[in-house]
Structure formats: structure tokens, C-alpha cells
Amino acid sequence: MALLTVREALRDAMAEEMRRDPKVFVMGEEVAQYQGAYKVTQGLLEEFGEGRVMDTPITEYGFAGVGVGAAFKGLKPIVEFMTFNFSMQAIDHIINSAAKTLYMSGGQMTCPIVFRGPNGVASRVGAQHSQCFASWYSHCPGIKVVAPYSAADAKGLLKSAIRDPNPVVFLENELMYGRSFEVPDDPDYIVPLGKASVVREGTDATIVTFSLAVGKALEAADRLASQGVNVEVIDLRTLRPLDIDTIVASIQKTNRIVTVEEGWPQSGIGAEIAAQVMTHAFDFLDAPLERVTGKDVPLPYAANLERLAIPQVDDITAAIRKVCYKN
Amino acid sequence: MKNKLRGQSKEQLLKLYYEMLLIRRLEEKSGQLYGMGKIAGFCHLYIGQEAVVTGIQSLAKEGDSVITGYRDHGHMIACGLDPRGVLAELMGRIDGLSKGKGGSMHMFSKEKTFYGGHGIVGAQVPLGTGLALAHKYENDGGVVFAYFGDGAANQGQVYEAYNMASLWKLPILYIIENNHYSMGTSVARHSATDHFYSRGAGFNIPGELVNGMDLFDVQTATEKALAHIRAGKGPYILEMDTYRYKGHSMSDPGRYRSKEEVDTIKQDNDPLSNCKRDLLAHGVATEAELKVLEQKVKQEMDEVVNFCEASPEPEAHELYTDVLIEDKQWPY
């Protein structure tokens, strides 16, 4: 095991896969000479050269389309969005060109591409630079959607995403880049897509979450433990395909569930989980599902308002107490 | 000095004429079948523009790539695809190129390196530029032929792609099929400037205006453009001055232009008639020989229609296939 930041783990995943397969290359804004706007691609230009680490102009729609075209021809592009906020300009190529073409071609045209970059709320950058795209992308068939929390998962899941023959949207988090975790040294360490992880076992209630909010959920679980409430925490890791089996198995044990996400409530990840739990685990519930989400407003700039707009540990503990009828 | 027919053999010339005829008859048949309710949705016919794709693709080499928009039936014929696969797709049958799941606007052939068939106006331009990036990455000598219309020529993503293609010297020929109408809006009403071929100038991409109603003019311009691209000098733009006889799609009654305008072009500048005139004038074939070809196309089309009528619809289980590739086992 080595102690690595999420940033280093992501870089190592790309470097290892680029060594393994000459068809893998990286393109995006500032990924080469600048070493990445958030330094995730640090050192890749030096090792792999400008033919495989390509700076693009600031034209997301265009370079996303170029990446998809290259993938149609059999290359394996990793397209970095400086942040996923800018992927809204490129979403036409992600959905219409990458996600639908296998189906529209009767199975002929493959598109092995990864779109990656930081997603969600960063810190004090206002509404246009602070948005969670988890529910946007996970709504759509034809792609897989991944959102890791720990560095080990970030590395293992990114390696799977690069090797996967399908288009993958890989949602990182800027605030996680500098956090350190133990990561296995084995270069063949890899984590399957589509499998959630129980990151803390418990008996009284289940928190289902992903990305940065996993940390907040674990903190909430610690606080609740001191109050005699034993919480299980599930890190979804992959949002599409959604690992509903792991969620249902946990509900069968705890009979209570809270979902946590930074995105807006309507049609969100929590809304989808609520619907699936209704179908698959209704009889096991002792309380209605509770959602903790970003507030239903564009993200404000002012420090106090920003804090109010995104899920905090207190919001999670309150939701758990509510489903446990401990208010 | 090559003559008007560019020194091509009789066999080559008759093949080109046959291909243009086949595209026209396929499109006429598609129009009829649409009228009979056997083809549905959007269906964009290529009649009037046949010389463009036939001339350009006659100069493609094995391994080159082709991509276009939704007016794509003729392009697939010019790429050597079986008209049965095209028409069966239009009719939503299992023998269609996309098993009936794509439709008129979404057809592909990996075997013939035809990359669609794209329904979003202009999408094929960055996608084609990505294909060109792959050719350069693999250093395989291949060139991309990316077709789009005068309407798509106003899309922002076209210029994003021009910029990258020129910056990275990618092997791609951009072909603007200017048929003078972006759906129902004439060029004069949708474009601040009408010289689409010159719009690459800001990106240092050379361009040329070509008479797209003359097969041999198309070939001559394409040969010059391909010499530039294959020499590693980067992209090239050809604007093809052409015309579509039918509406934008089957649901378009065409009230934005006069019947006289359409009739005049049909009568005076039809690409098939122009080709036939040249073949006769240069003694390549007699009227009787061309008649035989026309009969042969008609017969082939009848067989195609019979095949497609007999082809079944996709089975219900196909609804859920081809969403994701699932046969590759992790960790791959």
C-alpha cells in the first residue's frame, strides 16, 4: 500500500493504461504543457509525448466530437473536461454521438471513450461553475457513469473505465483531488464498474451516497455512533448501471434509508433510488426514504449561502434521526 | 492533357453512370414507398446531387473514411454498400444496415468504413475530424471525406473542427454540398456570405467552388484537393454547387421556391443528363448501350424492393440489444 492523493491515483491510472495500450491517449484543455488545470495529468506529456497528450483549444463541443470520432475508428481517448460544467456545451456529442451510435448502428459502431474531469460544487465559484451532472448523465442509456470517492477506487475505477468498450462518464471532485488514501501498489489493481461498496457496516439505518458526500456521510455516521445509532454507509461508486442489489440487501438489514447527493432534488439520484426501493424493498422499510440534496436553487457565491445550499454533516444526521424517529 | 472524361476507361465511366442512376432510382423508389406508408419518419432524398458523391468517392482509396449527415442514402451506395441494406433500413426491417434500429438518418458500415449517417446538423464535422485524428495517430495514410450541407455550414462546431484540423494538419476533405436551401431557407436568407468554400481562410484551409452538377468537374477538383491532403498539408474544403429536386424531407411541400426554378435545373443542368451527354459526345457509349444500363438498374431496383418487402421486422428482443457492449468480461 502507498499513501496517494486522489490526484496522483488518477494520474497513475492513466499512465498505467497508456503504457498498457498504445491506443489510449489524453486530450483536453491544458492537459499537456500546463500539466492539467488541476494537475491531474502531471508528467504525462513528458512520458508519452505530444502525440498522446494533446492540448486542445477551449472548444468543448468540437473536441468532444473529435474524441468521439477517434473512438469510432478504434482509438481509446480520455477526454478531460476542465470541469464538467463545460461538458454542457459538449453534451450533444456525449449523448447523441457517443451513447446512441452502438444502438443506431445495430451493434456495429463502438465508442470506447472516457470523459473525465471534476464535477459538482467546488468552492466559491458561483452557479455556472458548481453543478452536479450525476443525474443528467445517469439518465441516459448507452453510457456508464462513475463517481469515485477514495483514491484506491478512483484509480481502480478509472482503469476499468479506460478498458471498458463503452463510453464512460467519469465524475471526479475538485475538493477530493488533494485528499490522501491508501492505494494498493499492484499495477493490476482494478475495480469493476457497476458495483457499490459498503464502506461502513451498520444495523440501524443506511446512507446511500457517492463522491465527496461519502466523506460527509462517514462523518455523520461517526457522530451518530456516539449517540447510539449504528449507520451503514454505501458508496455507490457507479451511478449507471446502478447497483440496486447492494442497496436492497442493506435495507433488508437496517429497514431505513437516507440518500445524500450534491445535485438538485428533482429527478435526482435520490429520486431514482426512491423509486427503485419502492419496487424492490417496500416491505422492508420501517420509515419513508429521506433525501438530503443540494437546495433547489442555482449555487450562490456568498460563503454563508453556499454552505446552506449544499448538504452538510448536520443535514445528514438530521435525516438519519428522522428515519429512525429520534427527533 | 486529359480530356473532359479524364482519360477514364469505358468500364470506369459506365460504372460511374450506373452508380448515379442507381442512386436516383433508389431515391425515387424510396419516395414511392414513403407515399405508400412503407417508410416513415424523416426521409431526405438525394435526387439532383448524385454527381457530387459519385465523383468524389470514385477517387477514394481503400482504408479512407466517409461520414455525412442525414441525407445519406446516396453516400452509402457510393461507398459500395448493397442497396438492399439501405432500403431495408428505411423500411425498418432486420436486413437493414442497422437491423432496422437506426432508420434513414442513422446508417453505418464498419466494413466499408462508412461512419454514418448523423441526424444532428453539423455533428459529422467534428466526428469526421476525429476520424482524421485517428488516421494521423495510426499513420495509416487514410483520408476522411466529411460531407455536410450549406445549412450545417453555419454551425459553430464546424469552425471549432476547422480550427483543430488545420492546427493539427489532419487528413480530411470537407465537402459542403450547397444545394441552396437549408430546409426551406435559401442561402441568401440564412448566410451573411455565400462563399462557403472561402470560410476556411481564417483557419488557413484552402477551398474551392466546384460545379457539383458535373461529375467530371467534381472528380478534377477532388483529385487536386486529395493531392494536397495526401501530401500531409492538412485539410481542404470543396464547396459543391448543387441542387436537390425534392423537398428537404418527404414532409416538405417546397413552397419556398418556384416550380420553374426546379424545372429549369432539371431540364438544363441535370447531373445524369450532363454525364450522359458527355458519354455520348465522346463516343464512350451509344444510346442503346445506355438504355441497357437503365434497364439493368430498373431490374436491380425491382429485386431490391422484393427483397426488402420480404425482410421481417426486427424481433422484439432486439429492443434491448446493442445498448452496451456486454460480451467483454472485466477486467478485459
Tab-separated table of C-alpha atoms in Angstrom, chain A residues 61-73 93 97 109, chain B residues 64-69 113-118 122-136 142-148 157-158 161-162 164-165 168 170-175 235:
chain	number	residue	atom	x	y	z
A	61	TYR	CA	-18.356	20.870	-28.354
A	62	GLY	CA	-15.725	20.498	-31.041
A	63	PHE	CA	-13.110	18.488	-29.173
A	64	ALA	CA	-15.693	16.183	-27.598
A	65	GLY	CA	-16.860	15.399	-31.155
A	66	VAL	CA	-13.263	14.895	-32.289
A	67	GLY	CA	-12.712	12.469	-29.409
A	68	VAL	CA	-15.861	10.505	-30.277
A	69	GLY	CA	-14.842	10.323	-33.945
A	70	ALA	CA	-11.410	8.996	-32.963
A	71	ALA	CA	-13.102	6.387	-30.749
A	72	PHE	CA	-15.364	5.295	-33.644
A	73	LYS	CA	-12.154	4.467	-35.500
A	93	HIS	CA	-21.724	14.571	-28.679
A	97	SER	CA	-22.905	10.663	-30.839
A	109	MET	CA	-20.055	1.108	-34.196
B	64	ASP	CA	-10.247	6.048	-46.359
B	65	SER	CA	-13.209	7.005	-44.145
B	66	VAL	CA	-16.534	8.619	-45.030
B	67	ILE	CA	-19.025	10.448	-42.829
B	68	THR	CA	-22.092	12.522	-43.640
B	69	GLY	CA	-25.343	13.928	-42.283
B	113	THR	CA	-15.525	2.467	-43.340
B	114	PHE	CA	-18.722	4.481	-43.626
B	115	TYR	CA	-19.189	6.207	-40.262
B	116	GLY	CA	-22.783	7.479	-40.665
B	117	GLY	CA	-25.429	8.813	-41.175
B	118	HIS	CA	-25.811	11.516	-38.413
B	122	GLY	CA	-23.132	19.540	-38.349
B	123	ALA	CA	-22.202	16.767	-35.885
B	124	GLN	CA	-20.394	14.853	-38.621
B	125	VAL	CA	-17.828	17.645	-38.983
B	126	PRO	CA	-16.056	17.243	-35.594
B	127	LEU	CA	-16.741	13.492	-35.699
B	128	GLY	CA	-15.079	13.313	-39.121
B	129	THR	CA	-12.222	15.428	-37.805
B	130	GLY	CA	-11.820	12.835	-35.033
B	131	LEU	CA	-11.653	10.077	-37.652
B	132	ALA	CA	-8.898	12.107	-39.323
B	133	LEU	CA	-7.097	12.404	-35.983
B	134	ALA	CA	-7.202	8.599	-35.759
B	135	HIS	CA	-5.776	8.235	-39.296
B	136	LYS	CA	-2.929	10.551	-38.360
B	142	GLY	CA	-6.086	7.307	-44.844
B	143	VAL	CA	-8.132	10.398	-45.644
B	144	VAL	CA	-11.584	11.362	-44.336
B	145	PHE	CA	-14.373	12.561	-46.594
B	146	ALA	CA	-16.746	14.626	-44.438
B	147	TYR	CA	-19.919	15.776	-46.194
B	148	PHE	CA	-22.272	18.490	-44.945
B	157	GLN	CA	-18.970	23.233	-34.264
B	158	VAL	CA	-17.904	23.282	-37.925
B	161	ALA	CA	-13.394	21.469	-36.106
B	162	TYR	CA	-11.773	23.542	-38.891
B	164	MET	CA	-8.322	21.815	-34.863
B	165	ALA	CA	-7.981	20.141	-38.281
B	168	TRP	CA	-3.019	19.588	-36.282
B	170	LEU	CA	-5.332	16.418	-40.206
B	171	PRO	CA	-6.057	14.466	-43.403
B	172	ILE	CA	-9.648	15.498	-44.099
B	173	LEU	CA	-11.614	16.742	-47.082
B	174	TYR	CA	-14.591	18.868	-46.052
B	175	ILE	CA	-17.282	18.767	-48.712
B	235	PRO	CA	-7.470	19.824	-44.624
